PDB file of C-alpha atoms in Angstrom:
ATOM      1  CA  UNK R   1       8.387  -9.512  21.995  1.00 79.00           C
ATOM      2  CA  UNK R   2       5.463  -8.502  20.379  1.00 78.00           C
ATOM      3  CA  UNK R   3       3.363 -11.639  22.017  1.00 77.00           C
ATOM      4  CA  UNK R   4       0.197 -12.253  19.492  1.00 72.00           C
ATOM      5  CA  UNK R   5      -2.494 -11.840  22.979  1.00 75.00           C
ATOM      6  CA  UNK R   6      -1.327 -10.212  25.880  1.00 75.00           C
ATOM      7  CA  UNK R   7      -2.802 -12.783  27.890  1.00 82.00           C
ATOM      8  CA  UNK R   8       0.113 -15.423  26.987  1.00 84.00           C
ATOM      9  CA  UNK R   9       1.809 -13.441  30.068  1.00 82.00           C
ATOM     10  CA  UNK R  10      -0.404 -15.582  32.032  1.00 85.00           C
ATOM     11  CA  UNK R  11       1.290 -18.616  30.863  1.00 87.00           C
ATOM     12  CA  UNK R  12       4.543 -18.173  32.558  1.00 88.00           C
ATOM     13  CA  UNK R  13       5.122 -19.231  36.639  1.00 91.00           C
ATOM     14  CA  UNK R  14       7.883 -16.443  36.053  1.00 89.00           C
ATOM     15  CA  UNK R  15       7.650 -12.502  35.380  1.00 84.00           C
ATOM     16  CA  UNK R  16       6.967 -11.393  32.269  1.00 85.00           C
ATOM     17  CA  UNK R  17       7.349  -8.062  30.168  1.00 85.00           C
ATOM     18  CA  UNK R  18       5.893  -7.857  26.910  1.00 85.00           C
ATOM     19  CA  UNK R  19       8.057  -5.958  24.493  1.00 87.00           C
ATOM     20  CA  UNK R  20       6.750  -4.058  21.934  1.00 85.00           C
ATOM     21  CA  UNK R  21       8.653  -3.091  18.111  1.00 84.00           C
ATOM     22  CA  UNK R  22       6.246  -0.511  17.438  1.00 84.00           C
ATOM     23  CA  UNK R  23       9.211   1.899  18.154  1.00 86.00           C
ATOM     24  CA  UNK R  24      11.546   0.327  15.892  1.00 86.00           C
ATOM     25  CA  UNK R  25       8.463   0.241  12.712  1.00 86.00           C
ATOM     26  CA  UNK R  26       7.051   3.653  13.521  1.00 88.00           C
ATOM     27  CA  UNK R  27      10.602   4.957  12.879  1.00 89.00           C
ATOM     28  CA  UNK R  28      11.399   2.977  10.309  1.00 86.00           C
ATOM     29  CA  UNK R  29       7.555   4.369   8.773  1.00 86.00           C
ATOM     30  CA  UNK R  30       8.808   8.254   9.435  1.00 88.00           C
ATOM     31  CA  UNK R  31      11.703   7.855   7.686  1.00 87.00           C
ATOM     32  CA  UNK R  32      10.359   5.944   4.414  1.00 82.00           C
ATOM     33  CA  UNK R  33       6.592   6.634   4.346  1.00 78.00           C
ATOM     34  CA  UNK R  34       5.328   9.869   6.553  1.00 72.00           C
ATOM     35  CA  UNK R  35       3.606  12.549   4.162  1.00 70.00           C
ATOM     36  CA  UNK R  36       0.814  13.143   2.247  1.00 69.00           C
ATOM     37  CA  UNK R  37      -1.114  10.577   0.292  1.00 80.00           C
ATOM     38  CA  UNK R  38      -0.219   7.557   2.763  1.00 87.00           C
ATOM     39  CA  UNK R  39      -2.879   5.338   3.912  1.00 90.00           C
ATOM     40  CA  UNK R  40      -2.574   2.375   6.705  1.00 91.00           C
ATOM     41  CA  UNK R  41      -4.253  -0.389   5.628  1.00 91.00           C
ATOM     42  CA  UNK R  42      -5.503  -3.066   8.132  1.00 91.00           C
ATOM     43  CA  UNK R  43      -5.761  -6.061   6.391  1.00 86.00           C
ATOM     44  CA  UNK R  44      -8.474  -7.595   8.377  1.00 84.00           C
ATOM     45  CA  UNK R  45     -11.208  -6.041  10.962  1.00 85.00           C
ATOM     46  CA  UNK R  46      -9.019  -7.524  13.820  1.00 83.00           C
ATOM     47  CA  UNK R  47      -5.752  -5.283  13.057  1.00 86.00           C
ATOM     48  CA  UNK R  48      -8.109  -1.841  12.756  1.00 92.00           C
ATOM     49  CA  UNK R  49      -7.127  -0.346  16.205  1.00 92.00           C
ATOM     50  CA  UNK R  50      -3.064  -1.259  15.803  1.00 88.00           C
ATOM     51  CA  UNK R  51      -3.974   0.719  11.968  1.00 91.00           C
ATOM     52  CA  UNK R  52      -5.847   3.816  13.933  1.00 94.00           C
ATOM     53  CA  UNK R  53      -3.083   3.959  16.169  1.00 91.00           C
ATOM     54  CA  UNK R  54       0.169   4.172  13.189  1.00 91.00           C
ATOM     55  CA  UNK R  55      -2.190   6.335  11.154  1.00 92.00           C
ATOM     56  CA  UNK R  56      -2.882   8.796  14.300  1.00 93.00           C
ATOM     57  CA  UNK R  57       1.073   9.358  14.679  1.00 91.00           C
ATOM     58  CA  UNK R  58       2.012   9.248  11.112  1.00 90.00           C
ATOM     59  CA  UNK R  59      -0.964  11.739  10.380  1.00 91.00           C
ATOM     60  CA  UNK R  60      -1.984   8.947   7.677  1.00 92.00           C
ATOM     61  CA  UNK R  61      -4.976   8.178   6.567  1.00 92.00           C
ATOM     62  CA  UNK R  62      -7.005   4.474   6.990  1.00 94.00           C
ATOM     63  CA  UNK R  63      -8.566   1.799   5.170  1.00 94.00           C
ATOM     64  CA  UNK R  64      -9.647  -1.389   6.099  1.00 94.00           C
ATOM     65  CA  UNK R  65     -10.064  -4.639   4.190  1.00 90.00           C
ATOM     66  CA  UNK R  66     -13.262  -6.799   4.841  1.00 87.00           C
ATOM     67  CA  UNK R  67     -12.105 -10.194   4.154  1.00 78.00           C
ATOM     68  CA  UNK R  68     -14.011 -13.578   4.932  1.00 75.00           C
ATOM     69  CA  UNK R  69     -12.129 -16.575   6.050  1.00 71.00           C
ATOM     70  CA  UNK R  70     -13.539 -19.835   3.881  1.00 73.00           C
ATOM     71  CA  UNK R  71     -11.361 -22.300   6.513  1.00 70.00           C
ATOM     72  CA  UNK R  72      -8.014 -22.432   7.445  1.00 68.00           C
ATOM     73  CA  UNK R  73      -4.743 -20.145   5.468  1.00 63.00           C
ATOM     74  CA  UNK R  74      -8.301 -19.267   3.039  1.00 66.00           C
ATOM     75  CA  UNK R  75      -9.291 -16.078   2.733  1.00 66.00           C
ATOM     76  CA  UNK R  76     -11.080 -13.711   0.274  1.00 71.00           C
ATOM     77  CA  UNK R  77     -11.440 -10.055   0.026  1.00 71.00           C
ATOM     78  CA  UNK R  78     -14.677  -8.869   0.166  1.00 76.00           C
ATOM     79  CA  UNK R  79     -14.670  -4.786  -0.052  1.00 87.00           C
ATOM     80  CA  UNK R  80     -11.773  -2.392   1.174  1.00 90.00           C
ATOM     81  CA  UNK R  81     -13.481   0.590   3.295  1.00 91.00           C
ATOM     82  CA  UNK R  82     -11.498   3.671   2.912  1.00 92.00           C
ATOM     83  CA  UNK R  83     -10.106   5.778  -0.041  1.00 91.00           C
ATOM     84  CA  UNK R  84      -6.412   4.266  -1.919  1.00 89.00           C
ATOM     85  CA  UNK R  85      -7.203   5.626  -5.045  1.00 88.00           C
ATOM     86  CA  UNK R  86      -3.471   7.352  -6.150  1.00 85.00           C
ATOM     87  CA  UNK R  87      -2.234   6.836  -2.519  1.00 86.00           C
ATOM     88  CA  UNK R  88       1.010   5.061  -1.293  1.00 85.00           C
ATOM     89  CA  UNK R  89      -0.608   2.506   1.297  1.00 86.00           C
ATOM     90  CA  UNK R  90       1.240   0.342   3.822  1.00 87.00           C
ATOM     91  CA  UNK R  91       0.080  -3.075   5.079  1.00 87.00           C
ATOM     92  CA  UNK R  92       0.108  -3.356   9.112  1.00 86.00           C
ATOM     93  CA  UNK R  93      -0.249  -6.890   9.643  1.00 82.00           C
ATOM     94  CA  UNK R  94       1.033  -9.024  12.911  1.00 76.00           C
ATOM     95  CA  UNK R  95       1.544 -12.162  11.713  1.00 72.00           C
ATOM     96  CA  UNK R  96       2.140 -13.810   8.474  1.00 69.00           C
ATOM     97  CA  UNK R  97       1.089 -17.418   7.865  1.00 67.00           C
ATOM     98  CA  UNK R  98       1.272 -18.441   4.006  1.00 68.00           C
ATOM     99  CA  UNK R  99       1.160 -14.493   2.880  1.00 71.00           C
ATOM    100  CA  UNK R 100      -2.355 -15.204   1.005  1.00 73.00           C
ATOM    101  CA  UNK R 101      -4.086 -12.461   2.788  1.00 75.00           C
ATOM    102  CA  UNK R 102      -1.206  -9.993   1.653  1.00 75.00           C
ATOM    103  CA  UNK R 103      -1.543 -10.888  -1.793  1.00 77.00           C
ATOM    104  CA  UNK R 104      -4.971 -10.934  -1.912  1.00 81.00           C
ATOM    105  CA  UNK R 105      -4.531  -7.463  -0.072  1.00 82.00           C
ATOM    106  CA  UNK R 106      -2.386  -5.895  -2.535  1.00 82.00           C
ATOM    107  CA  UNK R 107      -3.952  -7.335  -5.684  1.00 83.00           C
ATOM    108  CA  UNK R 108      -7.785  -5.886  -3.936  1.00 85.00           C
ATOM    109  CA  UNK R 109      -5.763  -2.589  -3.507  1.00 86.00           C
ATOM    110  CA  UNK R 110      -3.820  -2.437  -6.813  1.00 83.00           C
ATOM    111  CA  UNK R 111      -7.084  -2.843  -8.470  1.00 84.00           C
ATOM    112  CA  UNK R 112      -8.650  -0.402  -6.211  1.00 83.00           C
ATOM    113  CA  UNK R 113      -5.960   2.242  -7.618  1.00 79.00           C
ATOM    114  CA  UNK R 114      -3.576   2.553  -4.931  1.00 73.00           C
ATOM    115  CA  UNK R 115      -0.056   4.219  -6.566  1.00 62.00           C
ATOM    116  CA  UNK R 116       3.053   2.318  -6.989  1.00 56.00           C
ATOM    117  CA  UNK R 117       4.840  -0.036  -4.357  1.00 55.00           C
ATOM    118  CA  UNK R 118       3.016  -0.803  -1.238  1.00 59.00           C
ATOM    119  CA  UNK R 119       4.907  -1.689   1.791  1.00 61.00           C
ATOM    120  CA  UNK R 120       3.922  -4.401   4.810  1.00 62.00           C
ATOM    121  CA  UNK R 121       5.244  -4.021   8.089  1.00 58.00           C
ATOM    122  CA  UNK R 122       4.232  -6.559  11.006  1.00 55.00           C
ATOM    123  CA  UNK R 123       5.448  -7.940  13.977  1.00 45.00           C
ATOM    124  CA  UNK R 124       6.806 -10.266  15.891  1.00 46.00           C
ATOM    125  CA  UNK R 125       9.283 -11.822  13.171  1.00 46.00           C
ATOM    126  CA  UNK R 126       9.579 -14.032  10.592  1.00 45.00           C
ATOM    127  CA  UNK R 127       6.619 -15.952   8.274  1.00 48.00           C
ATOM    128  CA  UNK R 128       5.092 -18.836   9.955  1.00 48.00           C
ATOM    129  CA  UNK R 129       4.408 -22.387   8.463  1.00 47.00           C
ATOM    130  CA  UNK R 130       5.317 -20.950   4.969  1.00 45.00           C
ATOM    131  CA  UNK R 131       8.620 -20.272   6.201  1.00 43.00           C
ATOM    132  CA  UNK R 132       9.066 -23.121   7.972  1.00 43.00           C
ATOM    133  CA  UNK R 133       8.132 -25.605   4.968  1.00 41.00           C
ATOM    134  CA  UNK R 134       9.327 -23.412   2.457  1.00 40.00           C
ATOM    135  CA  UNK R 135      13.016 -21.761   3.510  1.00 43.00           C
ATOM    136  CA  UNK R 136      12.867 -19.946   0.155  1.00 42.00           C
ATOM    137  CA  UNK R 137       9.424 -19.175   0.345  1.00 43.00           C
ATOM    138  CA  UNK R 138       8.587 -15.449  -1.405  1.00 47.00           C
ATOM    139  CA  UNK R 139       5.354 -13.756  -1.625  1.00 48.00           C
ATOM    140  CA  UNK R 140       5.303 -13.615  -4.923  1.00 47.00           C
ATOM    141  CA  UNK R 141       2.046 -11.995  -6.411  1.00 45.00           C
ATOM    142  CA  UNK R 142       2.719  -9.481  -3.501  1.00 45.00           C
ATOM    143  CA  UNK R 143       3.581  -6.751  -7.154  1.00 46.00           C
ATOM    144  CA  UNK R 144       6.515  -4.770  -5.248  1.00 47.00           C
ATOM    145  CA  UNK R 145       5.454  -5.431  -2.243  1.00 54.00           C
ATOM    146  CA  UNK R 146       8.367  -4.928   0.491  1.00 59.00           C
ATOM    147  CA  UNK R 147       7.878  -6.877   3.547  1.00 61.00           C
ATOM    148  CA  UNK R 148       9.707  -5.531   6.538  1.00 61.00           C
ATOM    149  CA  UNK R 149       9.865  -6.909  10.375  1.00 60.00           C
ATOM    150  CA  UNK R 150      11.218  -6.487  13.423  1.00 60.00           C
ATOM    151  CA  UNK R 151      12.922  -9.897  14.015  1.00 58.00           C
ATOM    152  CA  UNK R 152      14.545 -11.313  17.512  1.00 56.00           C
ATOM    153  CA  UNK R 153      16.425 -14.166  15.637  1.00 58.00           C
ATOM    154  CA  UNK R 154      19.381 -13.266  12.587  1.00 62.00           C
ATOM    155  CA  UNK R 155      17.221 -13.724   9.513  1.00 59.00           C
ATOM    156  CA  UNK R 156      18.794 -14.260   5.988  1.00 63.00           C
ATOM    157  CA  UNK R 157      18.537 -11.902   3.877  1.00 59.00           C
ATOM    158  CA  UNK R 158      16.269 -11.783   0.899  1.00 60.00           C
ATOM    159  CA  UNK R 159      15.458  -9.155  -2.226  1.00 59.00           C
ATOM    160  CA  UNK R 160      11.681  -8.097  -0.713  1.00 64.00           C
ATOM    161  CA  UNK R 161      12.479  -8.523   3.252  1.00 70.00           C
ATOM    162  CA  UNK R 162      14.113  -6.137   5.617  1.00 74.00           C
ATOM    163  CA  UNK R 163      14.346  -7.249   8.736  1.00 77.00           C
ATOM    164  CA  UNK R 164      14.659  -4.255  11.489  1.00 82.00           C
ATOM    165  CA  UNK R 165      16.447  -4.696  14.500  1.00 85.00           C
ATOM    166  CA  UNK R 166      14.816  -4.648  18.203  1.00 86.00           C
ATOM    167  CA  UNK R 167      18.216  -4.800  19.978  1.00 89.00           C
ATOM    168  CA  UNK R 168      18.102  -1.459  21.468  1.00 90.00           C
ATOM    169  CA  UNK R 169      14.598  -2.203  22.822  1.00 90.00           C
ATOM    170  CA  UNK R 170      15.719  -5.473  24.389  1.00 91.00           C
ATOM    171  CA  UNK R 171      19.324  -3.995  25.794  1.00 93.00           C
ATOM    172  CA  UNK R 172      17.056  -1.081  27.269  1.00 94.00           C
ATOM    173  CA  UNK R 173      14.789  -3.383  28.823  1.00 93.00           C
ATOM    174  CA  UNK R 174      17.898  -5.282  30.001  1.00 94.00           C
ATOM    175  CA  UNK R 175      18.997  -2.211  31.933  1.00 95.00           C
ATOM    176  CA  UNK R 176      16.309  -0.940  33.230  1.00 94.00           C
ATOM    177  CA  UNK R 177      15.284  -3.889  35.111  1.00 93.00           C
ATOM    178  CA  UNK R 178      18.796  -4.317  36.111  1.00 94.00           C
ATOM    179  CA  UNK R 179      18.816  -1.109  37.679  1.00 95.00           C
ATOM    180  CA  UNK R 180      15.171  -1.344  38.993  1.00 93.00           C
ATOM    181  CA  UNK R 181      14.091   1.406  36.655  1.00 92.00           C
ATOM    182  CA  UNK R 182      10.770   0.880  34.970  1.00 90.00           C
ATOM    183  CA  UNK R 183      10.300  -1.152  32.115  1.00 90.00           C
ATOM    184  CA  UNK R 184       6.621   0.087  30.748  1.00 85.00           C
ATOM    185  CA  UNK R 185       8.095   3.352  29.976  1.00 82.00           C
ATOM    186  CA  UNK R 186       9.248   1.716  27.072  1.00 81.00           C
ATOM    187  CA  UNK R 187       5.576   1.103  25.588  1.00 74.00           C
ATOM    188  CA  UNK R 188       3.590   3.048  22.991  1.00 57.00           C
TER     189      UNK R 188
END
């Protein structure tokens, strides 16, 4: 699911469908965040058209983070395009490394003005090396941040993640090519 290029497809000697959870978060988003006063924010100039697109069905608004990478897991906010100023904002992110780009992110936004909790959503599942090195690893200067996923694997649980589940996606997919019906029907 939710492969980071498309082009890993490539890599297989076997067909492959790319899944995508942007169902599962864009319902999960209706249901917690749709109305006035919400913003998308793309963390980085790379995630802008995933941003436009979530925005453009929530009716939300966007902003954009200009960051500069110093080397590797380094960032630093440079300016944040777009108007947060009293607004609830949610992070749309795709992967999550060692989480300093989301704190950076919602530190640059807090002091920006943005109103109350902020809530990240990305895809495909759970954090990367600082997971891995770090089982009880916790974005801490996140401030109330709520990180939620769609995850393919159980997850345990933990105060700020949610982990949303993708098995109706993958048990649709299942039986639709079992039954020869089409699979990219399934894609936003």
């Amino acid at each position: 699911m939710d492969l980071h290029a498309g082009q890993i497809q490539d890599f297989f000697n076997i067909p492959v469908d790319n899944l995508f959870a942007t169902p599962i978060l864009l319902e999960y988003m209706k249901k917690n965040y749709q109305g006035d006063g919400t913003v998308i924010v793309s963390p980085d100039t790379g995630g802008v058209e995933r941003a436009r697109a979530f925005g453009k069905r929530l009716g939300a608004n966007l902003a954009i983070i200009d960051k500069r990478r110093e080397g590797p897991n380094e960032s630093q906010v440079m300016n944040i395009i777009g108007n947060v100023k009293d607004r609830r904002v949610i992070i749309l992110d795709d992967l999550i490394d060692t989480a300093g780009t989301i704190v950076q992110a919602a530190e640059a936004l807090k002091k920006r003005g943005r109103q109350g909790d902020f809530g990240l959503l990305y895809a495909p599942g759970p954090f990367r090396t600082g997971h891995r090195e770090n089982p009880g690893f916790r974005p801490q200067g996140a401030d109330r941040g709520r990180i939620r996923f769609p995850s393919t694997k159980r997850q345990r649980p933990a105060s700020k993640i949610k982990v949303l589940s993708v098995a109706g996606i993958l048990s649709e997919a299942v039986r639709r090519i079992y039954y020869n019906d089409s699979v990219s029907s399934l894609f936003i």
